[in-house]
PDB file of C-alpha atoms in Angstrom:
ATOM      1  CA  PRO P 635      66.756  57.397 125.201  1.00 40.00           C
ATOM      2  CA  SER P 636      65.881  53.687 124.919  1.00 53.00           C
ATOM      3  CA  GLU P 637      67.293  52.484 121.697  1.00 65.00           C
ATOM      4  CA  LEU P 638      66.856  48.796 120.924  1.00 70.00           C
ATOM      5  CA  PRO P 639      70.096  46.912 120.491  1.00 75.00           C
ATOM      6  CA  VAL P 640      70.682  46.058 116.884  1.00 79.00           C
ATOM      7  CA  LYS P 641      69.886  42.399 116.433  1.00 91.00           C
ATOM      8  CA  ASP P 642      72.502  41.395 113.958  1.00 94.00           C
ATOM      9  CA  GLU P 643      73.884  38.405 115.899  1.00 96.00           C
ATOM     10  CA  LEU P 644      72.728  34.881 115.544  1.00 96.00           C
TER      11      LEU P 644
ATOM     12  CA  MET F 842      81.556  41.205 112.193  1.00 92.00           C
ATOM     13  CA  ASN F 843      84.714  40.492 114.126  1.00 96.00           C
ATOM     14  CA  LEU F 844      86.956  37.439 114.448  1.00 98.00           C
ATOM     15  CA  PHE F 845      85.487  36.253 117.760  1.00 98.00           C
ATOM     16  CA  ARG F 846      81.998  36.236 116.410  1.00 97.00           C
ATOM     17  CA  LEU F 847      83.007  34.615 113.122  1.00 98.00           C
ATOM     18  CA  LEU F 848      84.888  31.850 114.891  1.00 98.00           C
ATOM     19  CA  GLY F 849      81.976  31.477 117.296  1.00 98.00           C
ATOM     20  CA  ASP F 850      79.487  31.032 114.439  1.00 98.00           C
ATOM     21  CA  LEU F 851      81.887  28.579 112.748  1.00 98.00           C
ATOM     22  CA  ALA F 852      82.088  26.563 115.998  1.00 98.00           C
ATOM     23  CA  HIS F 853      78.340  26.502 116.087  1.00 98.00           C
ATOM     24  CA  LEU F 854      78.225  25.274 112.513  1.00 98.00           C
ATOM     25  CA  ALA F 855      80.928  22.680 113.344  1.00 98.00           C
ATOM     26  CA  SER F 856      78.944  21.400 116.312  1.00 98.00           C
ATOM     27  CA  ILE F 857      75.999  20.743 114.043  1.00 98.00           C
ATOM     28  CA  PHE F 858      78.109  18.930 111.474  1.00 98.00           C
ATOM     29  CA  ILE F 859      79.744  16.873 114.284  1.00 98.00           C
ATOM     30  CA  LEU F 860      76.350  15.853 115.566  1.00 98.00           C
ATOM     31  CA  LEU F 861      75.088  14.923 112.132  1.00 98.00           C
ATOM     32  CA  HIS F 862      78.316  13.018 111.454  1.00 98.00           C
ATOM     33  CA  LYS F 863      77.923  11.175 114.737  1.00 97.00           C
ATOM     34  CA  ILE F 864      74.309  10.149 113.946  1.00 97.00           C
ATOM     35  CA  GLN F 865      75.068   9.143 110.367  1.00 95.00           C
ATOM     36  CA  THR F 866      78.211   7.156 110.960  1.00 96.00           C
ATOM     37  CA  THR F 867      77.166   5.373 114.119  1.00 95.00           C
ATOM     38  CA  ARG F 868      73.606   5.145 112.736  1.00 96.00           C
ATOM     39  CA  SER F 869      72.535   5.974 116.185  1.00 96.00           C
ATOM     40  CA  CYS F 870      71.470   8.895 118.328  1.00 95.00           C
ATOM     41  CA  ARG F 871      72.578   7.188 121.456  1.00 95.00           C
ATOM     42  CA  GLY F 872      73.704   9.642 124.075  1.00 96.00           C
ATOM     43  CA  ILE F 873      71.987  12.593 122.491  1.00 97.00           C
ATOM     44  CA  SER F 874      69.142  14.246 124.264  1.00 97.00           C
ATOM     45  CA  PHE F 875      66.055  14.546 122.046  1.00 97.00           C
ATOM     46  CA  LYS F 876      64.697  17.140 124.479  1.00 98.00           C
ATOM     47  CA  THR F 877      67.759  19.460 124.053  1.00 98.00           C
ATOM     48  CA  GLN F 878      67.522  19.091 120.323  1.00 98.00           C
ATOM     49  CA  ALA F 879      63.832  19.962 120.354  1.00 98.00           C
ATOM     50  CA  LEU F 880      64.530  22.982 122.512  1.00 98.00           C
ATOM     51  CA  TYR F 881      67.070  24.200 119.960  1.00 98.00           C
ATOM     52  CA  VAL F 882      64.364  23.982 117.193  1.00 98.00           C
ATOM     53  CA  LEU F 883      62.165  26.137 119.463  1.00 98.00           C
ATOM     54  CA  VAL F 884      65.034  28.554 120.102  1.00 98.00           C
ATOM     55  CA  PHE F 885      65.683  29.075 116.456  1.00 98.00           C
ATOM     56  CA  LEU F 886      62.043  29.344 115.479  1.00 98.00           C
ATOM     57  CA  THR F 887      61.291  31.956 118.123  1.00 98.00           C
ATOM     58  CA  ARG F 888      64.442  33.950 117.585  1.00 98.00           C
ATOM     59  CA  TYR F 889      64.376  34.124 113.827  1.00 97.00           C
ATOM     60  CA  VAL F 890      60.811  35.352 113.320  1.00 96.00           C
ATOM     61  CA  ASP F 891      62.587  38.537 112.181  1.00 94.00           C
ATOM     62  CA  LEU F 892      63.544  36.644 109.018  1.00 95.00           C
ATOM     63  CA  PHE F 893      60.231  37.975 107.732  1.00 91.00           C
ATOM     64  CA  PHE F 894      60.734  41.682 108.499  1.00 93.00           C
ATOM     65  CA  HIS F 895      64.327  42.436 109.413  1.00 92.00           C
ATOM     66  CA  TRP F 896      67.060  42.052 106.829  1.00 94.00           C
ATOM     67  CA  VAL F 897      70.606  42.028 108.219  1.00 95.00           C
ATOM     68  CA  SER F 898      72.842  40.486 105.641  1.00 96.00           C
ATOM     69  CA  LEU F 899      73.144  37.603 103.350  1.00 97.00           C
ATOM     70  CA  TYR F 900      75.433  35.826 105.842  1.00 97.00           C
ATOM     71  CA  ASN F 901      72.922  36.379 108.616  1.00 97.00           C
ATOM     72  CA  PHE F 902      70.059  35.153 106.423  1.00 97.00           C
ATOM     73  CA  VAL F 903      71.778  32.022 105.255  1.00 98.00           C
ATOM     74  CA  MET F 904      72.953  31.095 108.675  1.00 98.00           C
ATOM     75  CA  LYS F 905      69.435  31.489 110.203  1.00 98.00           C
ATOM     76  CA  ILE F 906      67.938  29.328 107.496  1.00 98.00           C
ATOM     77  CA  PHE F 907      70.637  26.773 108.050  1.00 98.00           C
ATOM     78  CA  PHE F 908      70.136  26.646 111.842  1.00 98.00           C
ATOM     79  CA  ILE F 909      66.452  26.214 111.513  1.00 98.00           C
ATOM     80  CA  ALA F 910      66.709  23.608 108.865  1.00 98.00           C
ATOM     81  CA  SER F 911      69.525  21.594 110.343  1.00 98.00           C
ATOM     82  CA  SER F 912      67.892  21.524 113.777  1.00 98.00           C
ATOM     83  CA  CYS F 913      64.614  20.329 112.288  1.00 98.00           C
ATOM     84  CA  TYR F 914      66.503  17.652 110.367  1.00 98.00           C
ATOM     85  CA  ILE F 915      68.228  16.412 113.447  1.00 98.00           C
ATOM     86  CA  LEU F 916      64.906  16.155 115.157  1.00 97.00           C
ATOM     87  CA  TYR F 917      63.572  14.168 112.202  1.00 97.00           C
ATOM     88  CA  LEU F 918      66.547  11.829 112.361  1.00 97.00           C
ATOM     89  CA  MET F 919      66.037  11.237 116.034  1.00 96.00           C
ATOM     90  CA  LYS F 920      62.278  10.945 115.896  1.00 95.00           C
ATOM     91  CA  TYR F 921      61.885   8.743 112.782  1.00 95.00           C
ATOM     92  CA  ARG F 922      65.039   7.599 111.048  1.00 95.00           C
ATOM     93  CA  PHE F 923      66.940   6.387 114.111  1.00 95.00           C
ATOM     94  CA  ARG F 924      64.174   6.269 116.600  1.00 92.00           C
ATOM     95  CA  PRO F 925      64.909   2.852 118.137  1.00 88.00           C
ATOM     96  CA  THR F 926      68.350   4.059 119.117  1.00 90.00           C
ATOM     97  CA  HIS F 927      67.018   6.778 121.319  1.00 88.00           C
ATOM     98  CA  ASP F 928      66.304   5.737 124.929  1.00 88.00           C
ATOM     99  CA  PRO F 929      63.690   8.048 126.465  1.00 91.00           C
ATOM    100  CA  SER F 930      64.276   6.518 129.852  1.00 93.00           C
ATOM    101  CA  LEU F 931      67.652   8.243 130.017  1.00 94.00           C
ATOM    102  CA  ASP F 932      66.228  11.546 128.701  1.00 96.00           C
ATOM    103  CA  THR F 933      64.193  12.431 131.687  1.00 95.00           C
ATOM    104  CA  PHE F 934      64.779  16.080 132.397  1.00 97.00           C
ATOM    105  CA  LYS F 935      61.550  17.962 132.844  1.00 97.00           C
ATOM    106  CA  ILE F 936      61.661  20.719 130.204  1.00 98.00           C
ATOM    107  CA  GLU F 937      58.621  22.389 131.770  1.00 98.00           C
ATOM    108  CA  TYR F 938      60.984  23.631 134.370  1.00 97.00           C
ATOM    109  CA  LEU F 939      62.872  25.454 131.622  1.00 98.00           C
ATOM    110  CA  LEU F 940      60.063  26.572 129.421  1.00 98.00           C
ATOM    111  CA  GLY F 941      57.921  28.165 132.179  1.00 98.00           C
ATOM    112  CA  PRO F 942      60.641  30.287 133.834  1.00 98.00           C
ATOM    113  CA  CYS F 943      62.061  31.360 130.437  1.00 98.00           C
ATOM    114  CA  PHE F 944      58.658  32.488 129.282  1.00 98.00           C
ATOM    115  CA  VAL F 945      58.029  34.439 132.520  1.00 98.00           C
ATOM    116  CA  LEU F 946      61.497  35.975 132.291  1.00 98.00           C
ATOM    117  CA  ALA F 947      60.806  37.051 128.704  1.00 98.00           C
ATOM    118  CA  LEU F 948      57.577  38.666 129.684  1.00 98.00           C
ATOM    119  CA  ILE F 949      59.409  40.684 132.335  1.00 98.00           C
ATOM    120  CA  PHE F 950      62.839  41.320 130.767  1.00 98.00           C
ATOM    121  CA  ASN F 951      62.614  42.252 127.195  1.00 96.00           C
ATOM    122  CA  TYR F 952      63.506  45.390 125.157  1.00 95.00           C
ATOM    123  CA  HIS F 953      59.956  46.135 124.125  1.00 94.00           C
ATOM    124  CA  PHE F 954      56.672  44.541 125.116  1.00 95.00           C
ATOM    125  CA  GLU F 955      55.592  43.233 121.716  1.00 94.00           C
ATOM    126  CA  LEU F 956      55.329  39.710 120.348  1.00 96.00           C
ATOM    127  CA  ALA F 957      58.609  39.593 118.320  1.00 95.00           C
ATOM    128  CA  GLU F 958      60.651  41.088 121.168  1.00 96.00           C
ATOM    129  CA  VAL F 959      59.211  38.816 123.816  1.00 97.00           C
ATOM    130  CA  LEU F 960      59.778  35.786 121.604  1.00 98.00           C
ATOM    131  CA  TRP F 961      63.346  36.957 120.972  1.00 97.00           C
ATOM    132  CA  ALA F 962      64.050  37.342 124.682  1.00 98.00           C
ATOM    133  CA  PHE F 963      62.432  33.945 125.309  1.00 98.00           C
ATOM    134  CA  SER F 964      64.742  32.317 122.716  1.00 98.00           C
ATOM    135  CA  ILE F 965      67.804  33.948 124.385  1.00 98.00           C
ATOM    136  CA  TYR F 966      66.872  32.638 127.799  1.00 98.00           C
ATOM    137  CA  LEU F 967      65.892  29.243 126.487  1.00 98.00           C
ATOM    138  CA  GLU F 968      69.079  28.813 124.510  1.00 98.00           C
ATOM    139  CA  ALA F 969      71.036  29.536 127.664  1.00 98.00           C
ATOM    140  CA  VAL F 970      69.494  26.525 129.457  1.00 98.00           C
ATOM    141  CA  ALA F 971      68.548  24.256 126.507  1.00 98.00           C
ATOM    142  CA  ILE F 972      71.658  22.154 127.202  1.00 98.00           C
ATOM    143  CA  PHE F 973      70.401  20.967 130.562  1.00 97.00           C
ATOM    144  CA  PRO F 974      68.569  17.876 129.453  1.00 98.00           C
ATOM    145  CA  GLN F 975      71.778  16.862 127.576  1.00 97.00           C
ATOM    146  CA  LEU F 976      74.040  17.536 130.492  1.00 96.00           C
ATOM    147  CA  PHE F 977      71.549  15.740 132.818  1.00 96.00           C
ATOM    148  CA  MET F 978      71.645  12.739 130.504  1.00 95.00           C
ATOM    149  CA  LEU F 979      75.392  12.759 130.581  1.00 95.00           C
ATOM    150  CA  GLN F 980      75.365  12.926 134.350  1.00 93.00           C
ATOM    151  CA  ARG F 981      73.017   9.930 134.513  1.00 93.00           C
ATOM    152  CA  THR F 982      74.975   7.730 132.102  1.00 92.00           C
ATOM    153  CA  GLY F 983      78.312   9.022 133.601  1.00 93.00           C
ATOM    154  CA  GLU F 984      80.108   8.576 130.237  1.00 93.00           C
ATOM    155  CA  ALA F 985      79.948   9.525 126.549  1.00 95.00           C
ATOM    156  CA  GLU F 986      81.289   8.615 123.227  1.00 95.00           C
ATOM    157  CA  ALA F 987      84.202  10.883 122.198  1.00 95.00           C
ATOM    158  CA  ILE F 988      82.274  12.283 119.276  1.00 96.00           C
ATOM    159  CA  THR F 989      79.417  13.355 121.502  1.00 96.00           C
ATOM    160  CA  THR F 990      81.857  15.196 123.676  1.00 97.00           C
ATOM    161  CA  HIS F 991      83.346  16.916 120.616  1.00 97.00           C
ATOM    162  CA  TYR F 992      79.868  18.079 119.716  1.00 98.00           C
ATOM    163  CA  LEU F 993      79.282  19.533 123.214  1.00 97.00           C
ATOM    164  CA  ALA F 994      82.731  21.097 123.244  1.00 98.00           C
ATOM    165  CA  ALA F 995      82.078  22.887 119.910  1.00 98.00           C
ATOM    166  CA  LEU F 996      78.762  24.098 121.225  1.00 97.00           C
ATOM    167  CA  GLY F 997      80.429  25.429 124.349  1.00 97.00           C
ATOM    168  CA  VAL F 998      83.289  27.117 122.425  1.00 98.00           C
ATOM    169  CA  TYR F 999      80.651  28.810 120.222  1.00 98.00           C
ATOM    170  CA  ARG F1000      79.091  30.406 123.239  1.00 97.00           C
ATOM    171  CA  ALA F1001      82.401  31.184 124.965  1.00 98.00           C
ATOM    172  CA  LEU F1002      83.631  33.024 121.862  1.00 98.00           C
ATOM    173  CA  TYR F1003      80.591  35.320 121.871  1.00 98.00           C
ATOM    174  CA  ILE F1004      81.914  36.784 125.189  1.00 98.00           C
ATOM    175  CA  PRO F1005      85.092  38.338 123.715  1.00 98.00           C
ATOM    176  CA  ASN F1006      82.900  39.348 120.788  1.00 98.00           C
ATOM    177  CA  TRP F1007      80.678  41.395 123.119  1.00 97.00           C
ATOM    178  CA  ILE F1008      83.720  42.900 124.818  1.00 97.00           C
ATOM    179  CA  TYR F1009      85.205  43.810 121.518  1.00 97.00           C
ATOM    180  CA  ARG F1010      81.904  45.327 120.308  1.00 96.00           C
ATOM    181  CA  TYR F1011      81.604  47.359 123.394  1.00 95.00           C
ATOM    182  CA  PHE F1012      84.907  48.972 122.821  1.00 96.00           C
ATOM    183  CA  THR F1013      84.779  49.350 119.054  1.00 96.00           C
ATOM    184  CA  GLU F1014      81.063  50.056 118.525  1.00 93.00           C
ATOM    185  CA  GLY F1015      79.909  51.113 121.919  1.00 92.00           C
ATOM    186  CA  VAL F1016      77.017  48.681 121.804  1.00 89.00           C
ATOM    187  CA  VAL F1017      75.889  46.396 124.618  1.00 93.00           C
ATOM    188  CA  ASP F1018      72.972  43.973 124.587  1.00 95.00           C
ATOM    189  CA  PRO F1019      72.444  43.235 128.248  1.00 95.00           C
ATOM    190  CA  ILE F1020      69.935  40.453 127.727  1.00 97.00           C
ATOM    191  CA  ALA F1021      72.186  38.538 125.320  1.00 97.00           C
ATOM    192  CA  VAL F1022      75.274  39.194 127.453  1.00 97.00           C
ATOM    193  CA  VAL F1023      73.860  38.000 130.800  1.00 97.00           C
ATOM    194  CA  ALA F1024      72.242  34.958 129.211  1.00 98.00           C
ATOM    195  CA  GLY F1025      75.351  34.202 127.268  1.00 98.00           C
ATOM    196  CA  ILE F1026      77.531  34.251 130.324  1.00 98.00           C
ATOM    197  CA  VAL F1027      75.177  32.001 132.195  1.00 98.00           C
ATOM    198  CA  GLN F1028      75.083  29.636 129.132  1.00 97.00           C
ATOM    199  CA  THR F1029      78.896  29.538 128.958  1.00 97.00           C
ATOM    200  CA  GLY F1030      79.068  28.887 132.664  1.00 97.00           C
ATOM    201  CA  LEU F1031      76.982  25.784 132.318  1.00 97.00           C
ATOM    202  CA  TYR F1032      79.766  24.220 130.269  1.00 97.00           C
ATOM    203  CA  LEU F1033      82.552  24.757 132.780  1.00 96.00           C
ATOM    204  CA  ASP F1034      82.226  21.385 134.476  1.00 94.00           C
ATOM    205  CA  PHE F1035      81.971  19.652 131.108  1.00 95.00           C
ATOM    206  CA  PHE F1036      85.025  21.551 129.786  1.00 96.00           C
ATOM    207  CA  TYR F1037      87.063  20.502 132.767  1.00 95.00           C
ATOM    208  CA  VAL F1038      86.459  16.818 132.135  1.00 94.00           C
ATOM    209  CA  TYR F1039      86.829  17.301 128.314  1.00 96.00           C
ATOM    210  CA  PHE F1040      90.158  18.994 128.482  1.00 95.00           C
ATOM    211  CA  THR F1041      91.650  16.829 131.224  1.00 95.00           C
ATOM    212  CA  LYS F1042      90.367  13.495 129.805  1.00 93.00           C
ATOM    213  CA  VAL F1043      89.072  13.462 126.247  1.00 94.00           C
ATOM    214  CA  LEU F1044      91.801  15.639 124.790  1.00 94.00           C
ATOM    215  CA  GLN F1045      94.394  13.520 126.623  1.00 94.00           C
ATOM    216  CA  GLY F1046      93.056  10.493 124.788  1.00 94.00           C
ATOM    217  CA  GLN F1047      91.033   9.151 127.658  1.00 94.00           C
ATOM    218  CA  LYS F1048      87.402   8.169 127.772  1.00 95.00           C
ATOM    219  CA  PHE F1049      84.872  10.725 128.913  1.00 95.00           C
ATOM    220  CA  GLU F1050      83.887   9.454 132.299  1.00 93.00           C
ATOM    221  CA  LEU F1051      82.455  11.482 135.149  1.00 89.00           C
ATOM    222  CA  PRO F1052      83.881  10.786 138.609  1.00 83.00           C
ATOM    223  CA  ALA F1053      81.458   8.535 140.524  1.00 74.00           C
TER     224      ALA F1053
END
């Protein structure tokens, strides 16, 4: 399963 | 959010305020690489395209807007307001050598082959090496004003703090972002030489001078 990393960093 | 990340972001903010303070008080952008600053504008513009379609938090939103706006403002100050104080003959790093490889890397290593993801990966790679023209300039002149070194130190601290943040997130949330982590470690590594001189000289009250 290739889940995209959550982009919550700046 | 964790303490490492918060302190990292605050160090990033601090670096920008230190740079603005340096330019305003000395009324000069001497010692600052225009190319590095221009690369940061490109970094923020390509990374934050998600402002238009991906809401994270108010904190995230405000910070993104601030980073874009302040980096553009710094570029304006250097390009127009204090233009005569910038010496292009010292700022000679060829940024094509950074842009090209970063773009190719982003095409190959991204999380999904679509415009926003490729731009995001590009911005991560470019941020990692965007400091090169600045460090190159420092190397050429062999010395720097104390305030310029404080700016660079804050920028280095920002990146360094993101590393414990990723370790912390790995253990508490189980998330890893390999692209950001690898690029972030490389980016932090680029500051090691600088940090050595900064801690052994500037923080001891001496002038920042590179060994001949």
